[in-house]
Amino acid sequence: MKNKKIWALFLAMVMLFMQIIPVCAEETNVNEWYELIEEDFQMDIEPDQSVNPYSLYLMNVYASIAKINSTKVGMRADVHCAAVMKEITVVFYLQKLSGTSWNTVGTTTVYAYNTSSTSKSITASNLSSGTYRTKVLAKVTASNGYSETLTSYSGSINMP
């Protein structure tokens, strides 16, 4: 009987330790930080059609990134809602691949008011060589104060 209790306790401890998830903090290199500037330009890229979690107003958020020249990228966010929103907040994050993790190397926030959809474009210049992507966080706020958020990621591009 005593052996069964010891084995049961041992198995419970093993199951407990198997649920531990490793987490690592994002490191930001202060020497590599880029200013992101809102700028209107065209991108001939089809948005990624993907499944979204259920939301009341936010229908979808598309994020895309394109190389403008050897040191400049353009990023675009398309936000679509089911109704006119009081405010749409779009936060752009320029991320660079470092090993196996994506580090944020630039961020900016842009806004749209009293609309059901918006397309916002920004640029980042003087980029060093590496692999980059865009993370877009969209927050919509209805006239009654209710808000929702949705995050989208672009594909990655390589800068020479």
PDB file of C-alpha atoms in Angstrom:
ATOM      1  CA  MET A   1       0.000   0.000   0.000  1.00  0.00           C
ATOM      2  CA  LYS A   2       2.858   2.377   0.881  1.00  0.00           C
ATOM      3  CA  ASN A   3       4.548   1.693  -2.479  1.00  0.00           C
ATOM      4  CA  LYS A   4       1.371   2.607  -4.369  1.00  0.00           C
ATOM      5  CA  LYS A   5       1.177   5.972  -2.575  1.00  0.00           C
ATOM      6  CA  ILE A   6       4.831   6.697  -3.359  1.00  0.00           C
ATOM      7  CA  TRP A   7       4.338   5.797  -7.025  1.00  0.00           C
ATOM      8  CA  ALA A   8       1.178   7.892  -7.216  1.00  0.00           C
ATOM      9  CA  LEU A   9       3.009  10.878  -5.709  1.00  0.00           C
ATOM     10  CA  PHE A  10       5.971  10.335  -8.051  1.00  0.00           C
ATOM     11  CA  LEU A  11       3.721  10.205 -11.138  1.00  0.00           C
ATOM     12  CA  ALA A  12       1.844  13.317 -10.000  1.00  0.00           C
ATOM     13  CA  MET A  13       5.151  15.201  -9.674  1.00  0.00           C
ATOM     14  CA  VAL A  14       6.312  14.015 -13.122  1.00  0.00           C
ATOM     15  CA  MET A  15       3.036  15.195 -14.683  1.00  0.00           C
ATOM     16  CA  LEU A  16       3.352  18.539 -12.897  1.00  0.00           C
ATOM     17  CA  PHE A  17       6.906  19.124 -14.177  1.00  0.00           C
ATOM     18  CA  MET A  18       5.936  18.118 -17.723  1.00  0.00           C
ATOM     19  CA  GLN A  19       3.535  21.085 -17.854  1.00  0.00           C
ATOM     20  CA  ILE A  20       6.274  23.684 -17.421  1.00  0.00           C
ATOM     21  CA  ILE A  21       6.592  25.817 -20.567  1.00  0.00           C
ATOM     22  CA  PRO A  22       9.901  27.564 -21.304  1.00  0.00           C
ATOM     23  CA  VAL A  23       9.596  31.317 -21.842  1.00  0.00           C
ATOM     24  CA  CYS A  24      12.230  33.725 -23.084  1.00  0.00           C
ATOM     25  CA  ALA A  25      12.176  37.504 -22.971  1.00  0.00           C
ATOM     26  CA  GLU A  26      12.571  39.558 -26.114  1.00  0.00           C
ATOM     27  CA  GLU A  27      15.862  41.389 -26.261  1.00  0.00           C
ATOM     28  CA  THR A  28      16.052  44.719 -28.025  1.00  0.00           C
ATOM     29  CA  ASN A  29      19.305  45.988 -29.432  1.00  0.00           C
ATOM     30  CA  VAL A  30      19.260  49.728 -28.688  1.00  0.00           C
ATOM     31  CA  ASN A  31      21.813  50.295 -31.479  1.00  0.00           C
ATOM     32  CA  GLU A  32      19.300  48.973 -34.005  1.00  0.00           C
ATOM     33  CA  TRP A  33      16.039  50.912 -33.696  1.00  0.00           C
ATOM     34  CA  TYR A  34      14.254  52.376 -36.699  1.00  0.00           C
ATOM     35  CA  GLU A  35      11.791  55.226 -36.994  1.00  0.00           C
ATOM     36  CA  LEU A  36       8.569  54.125 -38.698  1.00  0.00           C
ATOM     37  CA  ILE A  37       6.839  56.829 -40.725  1.00  0.00           C
ATOM     38  CA  GLU A  38       3.244  56.879 -41.992  1.00  0.00           C
ATOM     39  CA  GLU A  39       3.399  57.153 -45.774  1.00  0.00           C
ATOM     40  CA  ASP A  40       0.856  56.387 -48.482  1.00  0.00           C
ATOM     41  CA  PHE A  41       2.022  53.965 -51.209  1.00  0.00           C
ATOM     42  CA  GLN A  42       0.679  51.052 -53.235  1.00  0.00           C
ATOM     43  CA  MET A  43       1.569  47.404 -52.649  1.00  0.00           C
ATOM     44  CA  ASP A  44       0.611  44.769 -55.189  1.00  0.00           C
ATOM     45  CA  ILE A  45       0.256  41.984 -52.642  1.00  0.00           C
ATOM     46  CA  GLU A  46      -2.817  39.858 -52.089  1.00  0.00           C
ATOM     47  CA  PRO A  47      -3.764  39.791 -48.385  1.00  0.00           C
ATOM     48  CA  ASP A  48      -3.432  36.470 -46.630  1.00  0.00           C
ATOM     49  CA  GLN A  49      -6.846  34.861 -46.255  1.00  0.00           C
ATOM     50  CA  SER A  50      -6.854  33.229 -42.856  1.00  0.00           C
ATOM     51  CA  VAL A  51      -9.240  32.095 -40.156  1.00  0.00           C
ATOM     52  CA  ASN A  52      -9.961  34.634 -37.430  1.00  0.00           C
ATOM     53  CA  PRO A  53     -11.239  34.206 -33.923  1.00  0.00           C
ATOM     54  CA  TYR A  54     -14.836  35.250 -33.388  1.00  0.00           C
ATOM     55  CA  SER A  55     -15.364  38.920 -32.712  1.00  0.00           C
ATOM     56  CA  LEU A  56     -18.310  41.280 -32.756  1.00  0.00           C
ATOM     57  CA  TYR A  57     -16.885  44.062 -34.938  1.00  0.00           C
ATOM     58  CA  LEU A  58     -13.406  43.139 -36.183  1.00  0.00           C
ATOM     59  CA  MET A  59     -13.681  41.079 -39.339  1.00  0.00           C
ATOM     60  CA  ASN A  60     -10.001  40.825 -40.254  1.00  0.00           C
ATOM     61  CA  VAL A  61      -6.607  42.482 -40.115  1.00  0.00           C
ATOM     62  CA  TYR A  62      -4.129  42.020 -42.959  1.00  0.00           C
ATOM     63  CA  ALA A  63      -0.420  42.789 -42.542  1.00  0.00           C
ATOM     64  CA  SER A  64       2.071  43.002 -45.396  1.00  0.00           C
ATOM     65  CA  ILE A  65       5.645  44.101 -45.929  1.00  0.00           C
ATOM     66  CA  ALA A  66       7.499  44.925 -49.150  1.00  0.00           C
ATOM     67  CA  LYS A  67      11.022  45.958 -50.044  1.00  0.00           C
ATOM     68  CA  ILE A  68      11.070  49.472 -51.531  1.00  0.00           C
ATOM     69  CA  ASN A  69      14.838  49.559 -52.080  1.00  0.00           C
ATOM     70  CA  SER A  70      17.927  47.903 -50.561  1.00  0.00           C
ATOM     71  CA  THR A  71      17.526  49.706 -47.205  1.00  0.00           C
ATOM     72  CA  LYS A  72      13.835  50.688 -47.096  1.00  0.00           C
ATOM     73  CA  VAL A  73      10.665  48.668 -46.513  1.00  0.00           C
ATOM     74  CA  GLY A  74       7.008  49.554 -46.704  1.00  0.00           C
ATOM     75  CA  MET A  75       4.493  48.048 -44.315  1.00  0.00           C
ATOM     76  CA  ARG A  76       0.735  48.064 -44.731  1.00  0.00           C
ATOM     77  CA  ALA A  77      -2.206  47.192 -42.520  1.00  0.00           C
ATOM     78  CA  ASP A  78      -5.744  46.705 -43.778  1.00  0.00           C
ATOM     79  CA  VAL A  79      -8.403  46.613 -41.046  1.00  0.00           C
ATOM     80  CA  HIS A  80     -11.977  45.604 -41.843  1.00  0.00           C
ATOM     81  CA  CYS A  81     -14.918  45.937 -39.439  1.00  0.00           C
ATOM     82  CA  ALA A  82     -18.566  44.937 -39.562  1.00  0.00           C
ATOM     83  CA  ALA A  83     -19.733  48.443 -38.602  1.00  0.00           C
ATOM     84  CA  VAL A  84     -18.503  52.031 -38.421  1.00  0.00           C
ATOM     85  CA  MET A  85     -16.091  52.378 -35.510  1.00  0.00           C
ATOM     86  CA  LYS A  86     -15.488  55.487 -33.435  1.00  0.00           C
ATOM     87  CA  GLU A  87     -11.731  54.797 -33.553  1.00  0.00           C
ATOM     88  CA  ILE A  88      -9.410  52.289 -35.171  1.00  0.00           C
ATOM     89  CA  THR A  89      -5.927  52.156 -33.648  1.00  0.00           C
ATOM     90  CA  VAL A  90      -3.219  50.399 -35.654  1.00  0.00           C
ATOM     91  CA  VAL A  91       0.108  49.630 -33.983  1.00  0.00           C
ATOM     92  CA  PHE A  92       2.913  48.619 -36.354  1.00  0.00           C
ATOM     93  CA  TYR A  93       5.891  46.621 -35.102  1.00  0.00           C
ATOM     94  CA  LEU A  94       8.903  46.124 -37.350  1.00  0.00           C
ATOM     95  CA  GLN A  95      10.529  42.871 -36.260  1.00  0.00           C
ATOM     96  CA  LYS A  96      13.921  41.423 -37.171  1.00  0.00           C
ATOM     97  CA  LEU A  97      14.834  37.759 -36.971  1.00  0.00           C
ATOM     98  CA  SER A  98      17.633  37.052 -34.506  1.00  0.00           C
ATOM     99  CA  GLY A  99      18.431  33.357 -34.318  1.00  0.00           C
ATOM    100  CA  THR A 100      15.005  31.782 -33.866  1.00  0.00           C
ATOM    101  CA  SER A 101      13.196  34.745 -32.303  1.00  0.00           C
ATOM    102  CA  TRP A 102      11.709  37.937 -33.673  1.00  0.00           C
ATOM    103  CA  ASN A 103      12.893  41.132 -31.987  1.00  0.00           C
ATOM    104  CA  THR A 104      10.994  44.405 -32.325  1.00  0.00           C
ATOM    105  CA  VAL A 105      13.277  47.062 -33.846  1.00  0.00           C
ATOM    106  CA  GLY A 106      10.711  49.788 -34.483  1.00  0.00           C
ATOM    107  CA  THR A 107       7.129  50.671 -33.621  1.00  0.00           C
ATOM    108  CA  THR A 108       4.579  53.377 -34.343  1.00  0.00           C
ATOM    109  CA  THR A 109       0.851  53.928 -33.891  1.00  0.00           C
ATOM    110  CA  VAL A 110      -1.604  55.410 -36.396  1.00  0.00           C
ATOM    111  CA  TYR A 111      -5.329  56.125 -36.092  1.00  0.00           C
ATOM    112  CA  ALA A 112      -8.514  56.288 -38.148  1.00  0.00           C
ATOM    113  CA  TYR A 113     -11.826  57.715 -36.979  1.00  0.00           C
ATOM    114  CA  ASN A 114     -15.507  57.133 -37.807  1.00  0.00           C
ATOM    115  CA  THR A 115     -14.958  54.443 -40.437  1.00  0.00           C
ATOM    116  CA  SER A 116     -15.605  50.731 -40.921  1.00  0.00           C
ATOM    117  CA  SER A 117     -12.257  49.999 -42.588  1.00  0.00           C
ATOM    118  CA  THR A 118      -8.872  51.573 -43.038  1.00  0.00           C
ATOM    119  CA  SER A 119      -5.630  50.987 -44.886  1.00  0.00           C
ATOM    120  CA  LYS A 120      -2.513  52.444 -43.303  1.00  0.00           C
ATOM    121  CA  SER A 121       0.995  52.397 -44.754  1.00  0.00           C
ATOM    122  CA  ILE A 122       4.315  53.213 -43.108  1.00  0.00           C
ATOM    123  CA  THR A 123       7.960  52.981 -44.097  1.00  0.00           C
ATOM    124  CA  ALA A 124      11.226  52.225 -42.335  1.00  0.00           C
ATOM    125  CA  SER A 125      14.551  53.375 -43.805  1.00  0.00           C
ATOM    126  CA  ASN A 126      18.266  52.677 -43.412  1.00  0.00           C
ATOM    127  CA  LEU A 127      17.699  49.033 -42.463  1.00  0.00           C
ATOM    128  CA  SER A 128      20.661  46.768 -41.947  1.00  0.00           C
ATOM    129  CA  SER A 129      20.821  43.381 -43.651  1.00  0.00           C
ATOM    130  CA  GLY A 130      18.648  40.648 -42.217  1.00  0.00           C
ATOM    131  CA  THR A 131      15.174  39.139 -42.253  1.00  0.00           C
ATOM    132  CA  TYR A 132      12.226  41.356 -41.320  1.00  0.00           C
ATOM    133  CA  ARG A 133       8.471  41.052 -40.836  1.00  0.00           C
ATOM    134  CA  THR A 134       5.605  43.255 -39.693  1.00  0.00           C
ATOM    135  CA  LYS A 135       3.402  42.614 -36.692  1.00  0.00           C
ATOM    136  CA  VAL A 136       0.181  44.632 -36.673  1.00  0.00           C
ATOM    137  CA  LEU A 137      -2.076  45.046 -33.660  1.00  0.00           C
ATOM    138  CA  ALA A 138      -5.461  46.574 -34.483  1.00  0.00           C
ATOM    139  CA  LYS A 139      -7.805  47.859 -31.795  1.00  0.00           C
ATOM    140  CA  VAL A 140     -11.291  49.040 -32.690  1.00  0.00           C
ATOM    141  CA  THR A 141     -13.509  51.044 -30.379  1.00  0.00           C
ATOM    142  CA  ALA A 142     -17.243  51.389 -30.971  1.00  0.00           C
ATOM    143  CA  SER A 143     -19.256  54.480 -30.068  1.00  0.00           C
ATOM    144  CA  ASN A 144     -20.529  52.713 -26.932  1.00  0.00           C
ATOM    145  CA  GLY A 145     -16.921  52.241 -25.692  1.00  0.00           C
ATOM    146  CA  TYR A 146     -16.709  48.500 -26.446  1.00  0.00           C
ATOM    147  CA  SER A 147     -13.334  47.549 -27.941  1.00  0.00           C
ATOM    148  CA  GLU A 148     -11.683  44.533 -29.553  1.00  0.00           C
ATOM    149  CA  THR A 149      -8.146  43.758 -30.676  1.00  0.00           C
ATOM    150  CA  LEU A 150      -6.676  41.462 -33.290  1.00  0.00           C
ATOM    151  CA  THR A 151      -3.043  40.802 -34.229  1.00  0.00           C
ATOM    152  CA  SER A 152      -1.729  39.893 -37.671  1.00  0.00           C
ATOM    153  CA  TYR A 153       1.740  39.070 -39.006  1.00  0.00           C
ATOM    154  CA  SER A 154       3.151  39.567 -42.476  1.00  0.00           C
ATOM    155  CA  GLY A 155       5.404  37.152 -44.248  1.00  0.00           C
ATOM    156  CA  SER A 156       9.140  37.774 -43.960  1.00  0.00           C
ATOM    157  CA  ILE A 157      11.501  39.498 -46.373  1.00  0.00           C
ATOM    158  CA  ASN A 158      15.293  39.478 -46.624  1.00  0.00           C
ATOM    159  CA  MET A 159      17.257  42.686 -46.862  1.00  0.00           C
ATOM    160  CA  PRO A 160      20.737  42.460 -48.436  1.00  0.00           C
TER     161      PRO A 160
END
